[in-house]
mmCIF file of C-alpha atoms in Angstrom:
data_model
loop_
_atom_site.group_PDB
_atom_site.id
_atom_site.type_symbol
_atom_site.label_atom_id
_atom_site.label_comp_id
_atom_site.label_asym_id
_atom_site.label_seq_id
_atom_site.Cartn_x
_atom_site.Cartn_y
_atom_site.Cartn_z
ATOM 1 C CA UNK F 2 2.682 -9.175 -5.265
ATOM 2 C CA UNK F 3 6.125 -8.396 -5.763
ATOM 3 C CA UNK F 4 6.781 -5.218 -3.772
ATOM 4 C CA UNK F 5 9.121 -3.642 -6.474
ATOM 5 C CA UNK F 6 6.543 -3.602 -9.017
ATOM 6 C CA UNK F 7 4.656 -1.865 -6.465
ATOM 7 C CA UNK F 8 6.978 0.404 -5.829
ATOM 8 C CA UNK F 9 7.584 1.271 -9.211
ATOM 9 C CA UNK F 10 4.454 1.547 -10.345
ATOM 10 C CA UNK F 11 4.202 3.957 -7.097
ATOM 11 C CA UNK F 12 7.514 6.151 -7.772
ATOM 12 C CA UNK F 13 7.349 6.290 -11.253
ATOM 13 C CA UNK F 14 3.415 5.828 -13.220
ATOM 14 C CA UNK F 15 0.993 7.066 -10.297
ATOM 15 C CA UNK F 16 1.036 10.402 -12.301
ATOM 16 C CA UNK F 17 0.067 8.708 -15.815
ATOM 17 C CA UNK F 18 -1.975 6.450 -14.246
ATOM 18 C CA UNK F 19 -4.531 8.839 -12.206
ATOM 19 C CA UNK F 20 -4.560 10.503 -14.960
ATOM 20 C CA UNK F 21 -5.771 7.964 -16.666
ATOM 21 C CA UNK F 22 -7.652 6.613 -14.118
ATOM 22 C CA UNK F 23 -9.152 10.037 -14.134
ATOM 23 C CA UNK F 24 -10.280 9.710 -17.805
ATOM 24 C CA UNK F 25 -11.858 6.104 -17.596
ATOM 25 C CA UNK F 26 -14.021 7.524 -14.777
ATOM 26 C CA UNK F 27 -14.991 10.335 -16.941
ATOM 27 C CA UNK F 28 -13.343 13.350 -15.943
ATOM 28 C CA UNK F 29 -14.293 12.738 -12.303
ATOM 29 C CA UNK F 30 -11.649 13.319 -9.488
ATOM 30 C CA UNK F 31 -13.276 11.513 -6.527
ATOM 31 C CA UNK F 32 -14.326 8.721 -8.812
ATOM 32 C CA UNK F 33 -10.798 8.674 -10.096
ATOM 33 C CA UNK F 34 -9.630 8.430 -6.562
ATOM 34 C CA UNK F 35 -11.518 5.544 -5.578
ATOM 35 C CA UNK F 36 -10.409 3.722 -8.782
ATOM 36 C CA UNK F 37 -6.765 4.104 -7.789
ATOM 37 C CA UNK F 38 -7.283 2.903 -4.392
ATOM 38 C CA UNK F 39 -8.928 -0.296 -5.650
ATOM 39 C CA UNK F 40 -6.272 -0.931 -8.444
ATOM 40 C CA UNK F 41 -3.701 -0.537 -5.894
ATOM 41 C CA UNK F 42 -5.395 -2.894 -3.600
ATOM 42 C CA UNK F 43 -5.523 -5.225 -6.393
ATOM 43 C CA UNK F 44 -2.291 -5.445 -6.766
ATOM 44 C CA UNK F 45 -1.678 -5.500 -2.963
ATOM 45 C CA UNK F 46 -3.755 -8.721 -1.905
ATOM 46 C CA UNK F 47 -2.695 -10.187 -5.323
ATOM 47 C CA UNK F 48 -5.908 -10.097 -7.623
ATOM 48 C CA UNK F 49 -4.129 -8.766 -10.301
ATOM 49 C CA UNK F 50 -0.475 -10.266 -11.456
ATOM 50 C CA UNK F 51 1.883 -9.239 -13.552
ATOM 51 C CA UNK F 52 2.906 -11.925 -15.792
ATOM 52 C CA UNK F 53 5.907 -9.647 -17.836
ATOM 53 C CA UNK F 54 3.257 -10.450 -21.155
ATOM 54 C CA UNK F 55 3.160 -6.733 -21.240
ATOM 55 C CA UNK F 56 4.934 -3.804 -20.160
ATOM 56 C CA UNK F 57 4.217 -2.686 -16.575
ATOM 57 C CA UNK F 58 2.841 0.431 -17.522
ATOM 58 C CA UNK F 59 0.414 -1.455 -20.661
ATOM 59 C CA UNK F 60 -0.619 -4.032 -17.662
ATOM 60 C CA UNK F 61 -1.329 -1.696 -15.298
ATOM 61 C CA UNK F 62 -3.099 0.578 -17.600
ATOM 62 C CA UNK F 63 -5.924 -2.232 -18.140
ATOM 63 C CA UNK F 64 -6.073 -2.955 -14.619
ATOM 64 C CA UNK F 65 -7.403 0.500 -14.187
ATOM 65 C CA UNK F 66 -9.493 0.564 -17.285
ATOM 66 C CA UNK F 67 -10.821 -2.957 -15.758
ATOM 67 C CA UNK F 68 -11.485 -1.363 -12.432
ATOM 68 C CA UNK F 69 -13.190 1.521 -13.185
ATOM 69 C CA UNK F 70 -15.544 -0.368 -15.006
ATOM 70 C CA UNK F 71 -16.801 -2.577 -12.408
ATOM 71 C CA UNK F 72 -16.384 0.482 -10.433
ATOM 72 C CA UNK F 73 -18.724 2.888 -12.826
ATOM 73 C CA UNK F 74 -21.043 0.004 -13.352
ATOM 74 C CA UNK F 75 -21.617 -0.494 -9.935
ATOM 75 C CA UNK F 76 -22.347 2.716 -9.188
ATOM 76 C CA UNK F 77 -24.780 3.255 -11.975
ATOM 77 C CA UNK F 78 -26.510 -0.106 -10.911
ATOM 78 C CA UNK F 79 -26.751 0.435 -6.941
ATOM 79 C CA UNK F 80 -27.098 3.980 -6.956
ATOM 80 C CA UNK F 81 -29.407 3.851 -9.561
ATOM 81 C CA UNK F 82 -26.911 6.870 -11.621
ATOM 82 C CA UNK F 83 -27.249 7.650 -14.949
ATOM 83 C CA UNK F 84 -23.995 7.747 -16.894
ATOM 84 C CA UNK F 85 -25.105 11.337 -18.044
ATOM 85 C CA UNK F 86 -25.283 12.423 -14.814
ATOM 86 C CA UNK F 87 -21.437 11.232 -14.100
ATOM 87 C CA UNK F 88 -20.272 13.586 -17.111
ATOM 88 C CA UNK F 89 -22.547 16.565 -15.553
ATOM 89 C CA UNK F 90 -20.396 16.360 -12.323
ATOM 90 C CA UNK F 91 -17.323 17.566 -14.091
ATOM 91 C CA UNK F 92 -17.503 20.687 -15.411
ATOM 92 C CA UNK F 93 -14.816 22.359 -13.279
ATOM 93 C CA UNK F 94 -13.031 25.298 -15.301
ATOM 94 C CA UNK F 95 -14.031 26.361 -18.623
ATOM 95 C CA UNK F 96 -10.543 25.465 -20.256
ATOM 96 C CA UNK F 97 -10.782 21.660 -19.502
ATOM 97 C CA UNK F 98 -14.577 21.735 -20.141
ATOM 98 C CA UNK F 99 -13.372 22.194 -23.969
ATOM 99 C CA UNK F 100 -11.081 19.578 -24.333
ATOM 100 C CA UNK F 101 -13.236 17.283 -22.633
ATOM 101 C CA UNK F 102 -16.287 18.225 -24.545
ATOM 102 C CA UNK F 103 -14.725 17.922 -27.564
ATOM 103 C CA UNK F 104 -13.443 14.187 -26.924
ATOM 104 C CA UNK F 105 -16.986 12.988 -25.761
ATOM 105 C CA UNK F 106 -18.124 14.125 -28.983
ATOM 106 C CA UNK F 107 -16.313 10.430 -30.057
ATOM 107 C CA UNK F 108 -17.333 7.286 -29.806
ATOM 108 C CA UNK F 109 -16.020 5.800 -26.690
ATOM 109 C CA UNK F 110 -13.129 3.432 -28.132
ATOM 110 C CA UNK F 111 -11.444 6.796 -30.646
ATOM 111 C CA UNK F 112 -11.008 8.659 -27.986
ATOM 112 C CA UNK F 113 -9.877 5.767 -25.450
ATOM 113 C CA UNK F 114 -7.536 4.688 -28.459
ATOM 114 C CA UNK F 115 -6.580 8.606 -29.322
ATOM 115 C CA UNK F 116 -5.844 9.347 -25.816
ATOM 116 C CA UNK F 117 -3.501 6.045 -25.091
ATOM 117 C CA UNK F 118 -1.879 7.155 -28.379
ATOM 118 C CA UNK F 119 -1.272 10.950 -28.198
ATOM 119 C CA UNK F 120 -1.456 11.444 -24.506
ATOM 120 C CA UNK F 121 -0.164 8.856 -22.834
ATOM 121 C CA UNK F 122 2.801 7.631 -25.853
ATOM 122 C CA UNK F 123 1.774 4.164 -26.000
ATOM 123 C CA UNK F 124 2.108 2.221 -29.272
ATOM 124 C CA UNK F 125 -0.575 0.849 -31.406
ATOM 125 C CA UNK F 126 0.048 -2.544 -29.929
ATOM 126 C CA UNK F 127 -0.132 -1.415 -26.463
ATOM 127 C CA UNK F 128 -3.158 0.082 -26.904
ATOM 128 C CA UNK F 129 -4.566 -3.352 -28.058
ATOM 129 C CA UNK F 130 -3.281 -4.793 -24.765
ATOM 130 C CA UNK F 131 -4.791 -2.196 -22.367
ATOM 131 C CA UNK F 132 -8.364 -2.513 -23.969
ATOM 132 C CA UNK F 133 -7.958 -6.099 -24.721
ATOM 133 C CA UNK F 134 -9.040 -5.742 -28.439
ATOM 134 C CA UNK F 135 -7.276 -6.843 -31.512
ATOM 135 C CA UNK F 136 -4.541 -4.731 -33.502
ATOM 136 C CA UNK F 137 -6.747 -4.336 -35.886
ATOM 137 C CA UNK F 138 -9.346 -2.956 -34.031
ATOM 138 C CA UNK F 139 -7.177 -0.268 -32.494
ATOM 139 C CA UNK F 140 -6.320 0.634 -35.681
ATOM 140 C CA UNK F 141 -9.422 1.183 -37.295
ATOM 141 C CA UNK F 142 -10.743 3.110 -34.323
ATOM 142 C CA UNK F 143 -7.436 4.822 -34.560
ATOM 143 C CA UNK F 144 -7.727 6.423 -38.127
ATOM 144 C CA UNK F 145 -11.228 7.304 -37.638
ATOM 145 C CA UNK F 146 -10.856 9.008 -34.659
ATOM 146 C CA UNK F 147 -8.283 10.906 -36.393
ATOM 147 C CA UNK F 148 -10.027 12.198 -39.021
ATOM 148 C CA UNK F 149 -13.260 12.569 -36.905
ATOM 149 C CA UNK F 150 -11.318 14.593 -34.081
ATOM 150 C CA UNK F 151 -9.942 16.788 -37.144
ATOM 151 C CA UNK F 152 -12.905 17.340 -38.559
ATOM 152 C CA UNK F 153 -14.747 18.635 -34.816
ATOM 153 C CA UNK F 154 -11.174 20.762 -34.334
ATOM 154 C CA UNK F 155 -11.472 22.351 -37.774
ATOM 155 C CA UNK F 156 -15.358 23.248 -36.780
ATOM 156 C CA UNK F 157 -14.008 24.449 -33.569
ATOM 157 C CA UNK F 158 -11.490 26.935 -34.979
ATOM 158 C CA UNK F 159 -14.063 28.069 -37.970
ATOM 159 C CA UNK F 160 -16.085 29.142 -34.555
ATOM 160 C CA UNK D 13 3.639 10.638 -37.082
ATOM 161 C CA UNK D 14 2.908 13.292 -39.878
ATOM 162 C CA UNK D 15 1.870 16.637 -40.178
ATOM 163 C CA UNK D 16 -1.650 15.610 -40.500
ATOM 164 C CA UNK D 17 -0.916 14.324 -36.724
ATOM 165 C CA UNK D 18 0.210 17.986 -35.404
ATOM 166 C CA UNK D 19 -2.991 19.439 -34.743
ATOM 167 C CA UNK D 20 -4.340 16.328 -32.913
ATOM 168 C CA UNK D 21 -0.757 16.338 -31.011
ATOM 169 C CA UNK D 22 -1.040 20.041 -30.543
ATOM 170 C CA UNK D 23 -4.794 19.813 -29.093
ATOM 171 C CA UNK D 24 -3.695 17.000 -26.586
ATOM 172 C CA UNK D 25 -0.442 18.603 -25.719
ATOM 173 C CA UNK D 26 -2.862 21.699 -24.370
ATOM 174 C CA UNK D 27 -4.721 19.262 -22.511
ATOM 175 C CA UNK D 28 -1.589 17.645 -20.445
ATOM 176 C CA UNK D 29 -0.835 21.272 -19.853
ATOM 177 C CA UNK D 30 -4.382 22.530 -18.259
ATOM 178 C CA UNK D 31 -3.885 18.930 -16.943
ATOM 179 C CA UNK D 32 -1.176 18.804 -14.886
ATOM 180 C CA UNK D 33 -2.588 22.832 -14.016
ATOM 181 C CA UNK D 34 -5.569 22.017 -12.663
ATOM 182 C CA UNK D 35 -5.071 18.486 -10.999
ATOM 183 C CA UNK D 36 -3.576 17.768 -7.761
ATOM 184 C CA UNK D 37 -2.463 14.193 -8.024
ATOM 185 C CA UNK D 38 -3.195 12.675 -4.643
ATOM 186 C CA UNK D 39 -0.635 10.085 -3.785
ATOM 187 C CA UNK D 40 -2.066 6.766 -3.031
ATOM 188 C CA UNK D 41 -2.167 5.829 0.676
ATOM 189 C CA UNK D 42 0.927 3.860 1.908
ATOM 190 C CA UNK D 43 0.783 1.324 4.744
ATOM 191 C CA UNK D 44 2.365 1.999 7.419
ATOM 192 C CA UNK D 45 5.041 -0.686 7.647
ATOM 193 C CA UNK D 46 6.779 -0.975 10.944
ATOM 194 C CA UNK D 47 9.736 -3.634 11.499
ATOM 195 C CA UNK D 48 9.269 -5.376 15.289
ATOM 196 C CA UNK D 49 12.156 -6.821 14.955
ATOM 197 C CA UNK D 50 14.042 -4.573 16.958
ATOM 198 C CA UNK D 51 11.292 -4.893 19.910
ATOM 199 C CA UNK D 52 10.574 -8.162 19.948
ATOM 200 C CA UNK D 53 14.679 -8.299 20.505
ATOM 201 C CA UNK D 54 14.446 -5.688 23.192
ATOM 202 C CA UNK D 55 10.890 -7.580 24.695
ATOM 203 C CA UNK D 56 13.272 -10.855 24.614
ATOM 204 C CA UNK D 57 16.233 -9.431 26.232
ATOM 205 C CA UNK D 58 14.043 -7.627 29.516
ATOM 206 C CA UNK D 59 11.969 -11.516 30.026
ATOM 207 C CA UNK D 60 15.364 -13.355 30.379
ATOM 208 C CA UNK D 61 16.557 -10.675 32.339
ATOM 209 C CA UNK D 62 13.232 -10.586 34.595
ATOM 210 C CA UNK D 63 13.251 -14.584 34.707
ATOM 211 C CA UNK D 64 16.860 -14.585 35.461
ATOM 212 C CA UNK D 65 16.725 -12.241 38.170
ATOM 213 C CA UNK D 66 13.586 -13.906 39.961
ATOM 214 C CA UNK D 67 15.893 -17.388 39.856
ATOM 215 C CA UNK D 68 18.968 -15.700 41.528
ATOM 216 C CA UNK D 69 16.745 -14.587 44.280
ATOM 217 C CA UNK D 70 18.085 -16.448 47.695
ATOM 218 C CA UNK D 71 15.957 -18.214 49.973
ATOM 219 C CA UNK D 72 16.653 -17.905 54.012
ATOM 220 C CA UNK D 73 18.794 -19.648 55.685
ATOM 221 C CA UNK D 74 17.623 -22.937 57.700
ATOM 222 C CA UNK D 75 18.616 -22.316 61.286
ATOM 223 C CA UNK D 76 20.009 -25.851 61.380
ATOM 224 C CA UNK D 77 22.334 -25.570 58.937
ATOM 225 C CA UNK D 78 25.887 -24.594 59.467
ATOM 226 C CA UNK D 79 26.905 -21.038 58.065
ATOM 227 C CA UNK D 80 30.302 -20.290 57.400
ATOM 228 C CA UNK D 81 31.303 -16.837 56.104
ATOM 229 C CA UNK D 82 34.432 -15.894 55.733
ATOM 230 C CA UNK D 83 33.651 -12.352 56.040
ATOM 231 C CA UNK D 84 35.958 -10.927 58.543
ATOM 232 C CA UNK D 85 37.605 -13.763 58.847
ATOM 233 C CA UNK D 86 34.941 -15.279 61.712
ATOM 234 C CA UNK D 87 33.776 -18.548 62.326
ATOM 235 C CA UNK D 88 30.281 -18.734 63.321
ATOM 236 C CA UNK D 89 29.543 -22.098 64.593
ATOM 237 C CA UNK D 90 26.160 -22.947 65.764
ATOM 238 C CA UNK D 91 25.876 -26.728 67.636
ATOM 239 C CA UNK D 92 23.080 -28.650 68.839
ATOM 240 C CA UNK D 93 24.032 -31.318 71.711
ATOM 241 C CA UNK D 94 21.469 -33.614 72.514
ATOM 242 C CA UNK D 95 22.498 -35.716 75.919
ATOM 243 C CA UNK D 96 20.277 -38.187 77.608
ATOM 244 C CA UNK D 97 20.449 -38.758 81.737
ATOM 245 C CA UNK D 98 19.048 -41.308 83.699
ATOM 246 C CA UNK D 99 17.856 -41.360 86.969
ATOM 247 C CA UNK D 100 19.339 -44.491 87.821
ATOM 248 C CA UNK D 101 22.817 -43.143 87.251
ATOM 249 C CA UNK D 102 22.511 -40.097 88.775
ATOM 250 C CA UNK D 103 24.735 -39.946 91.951
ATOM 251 C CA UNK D 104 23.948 -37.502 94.910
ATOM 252 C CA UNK D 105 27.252 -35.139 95.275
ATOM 253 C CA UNK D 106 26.989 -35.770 98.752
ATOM 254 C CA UNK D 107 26.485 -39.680 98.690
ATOM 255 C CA UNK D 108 30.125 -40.095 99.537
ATOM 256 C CA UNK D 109 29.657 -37.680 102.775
ATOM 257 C CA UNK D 110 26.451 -40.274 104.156
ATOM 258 C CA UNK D 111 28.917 -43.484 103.444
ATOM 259 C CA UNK D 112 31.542 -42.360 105.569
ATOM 260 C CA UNK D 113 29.858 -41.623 108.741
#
């Protein structure tokens, strides 16, 4: 592993990426935590590599996604955990319980595609790379997340 | 992006605010790296000077051996004569004294 990718990724995406991180482990800090430690140590004993196909930020994007699903799988399957139970664990404050709520009311892959889009600035094409699925994939999920995220936001504000 | 966009941007804007509010982003943990380098030089340095100073250690001196020191400008000189008599030639001192009378 080249150590200035490491150190990159370290000085300048650890933010983005526990925060993503964060949101592939379902809201859940300690969860989130653990998924960070293991993507790092990926990258550390060479498991993952960057091959420049991508930018650093795309590739290490799907290294987390990839990681905290072997990581939430493994935890549902040994622990014997349901994934509903996971979500119940993170209602902190009322304010993020909202935004939260309102995004699991999507299908998984809008609101992984929405939030790579609108939170984290990545293009459609990026998006493909990080959940290894076809353009044209991301952008169907894309437009009907869209419209199904404005429709629960209008509903919201009408409450 | 259009306008359509702005209320999706708007509601995910709010959540990177309450976000970066609410979260503490633990930093992951770093190895501690240590160069040895400079003690391994050190360790180096203190074995040749241990080794070297156990070598210039000097051994006593054999009594038979001459010493000469020049210290104060005196010769010490130690000899060993080894002479061998026989009986046969030894001559009374007074053997001349007998002959005569």
């Amino acid at each position: 592993m080249n150590n200035d990718w490491l150190e990159y990724i370290y000085n300048n995406l650890h933010k983005e990426s526990y925060l993503w991180a964060r949101q592939c482990c379902l809201y859940n800090d300690d969860h989130a935590n653990e998924v960070m430690q293991l993507a790092y140590l990926k990258l550390l004993e060479g498991k993952a590599k960057y091959t420049h196909k991508a930018t650093l930020k795309t590739w290490f994007f799907s290294v987390i996604r990839f990681t905290a699903i072997d990581y939430l799988k493994g935890l549902t399957t040994h622990l014997s955990i349901d994934v509903e139970e996971l979500v119940s664990e993170n209602t902190h404050e009322e304010d993020t319980h909202d935004y939260i709520k309102t995004l699991n009311q999507l299908p998984e892959r809008q609101y992984q595609v929405l939030l790579l889009v609108f939170y984290h600035n990545l293009k459609l094409h990026e998006v493909a790379e990080v959940l290894a699925i076809s353009i044209g994939s991301v952008r169907t999920h894309y437009d009907r997340g869209k419209k199904k995220l404005k429709t629960l936001l209008a509903k919201e504000m009408v409450l | 992006m259009n306008n359509e966009d702005e209320i999706i941007e708007e509601f995910f804007q709010k959540m990177k605010e309450e976000d970066d509010r609410l979260i503490a982003f633990p930093l992951p943990l770093k190895r501690a790296t240590q160069n040895w380098t400079p003690y391994a030089v050190a360790a180096s340095i203190l074995v040749l000077l241990v080794v070297n100073f156990m070598l210039s250690k000097t051994e006593p001196a054999n009594a038979n051996i001459i010493h000469i020191s020049f210290e104060e400008q005196t010769v010490i000189e130690t000899q060993s004569l080894l002479t061998n008599t026989s009986i046969e030639d030894w001559e009374s001192p007074t053997q001349s004294l007998i002959a005569d009378f």
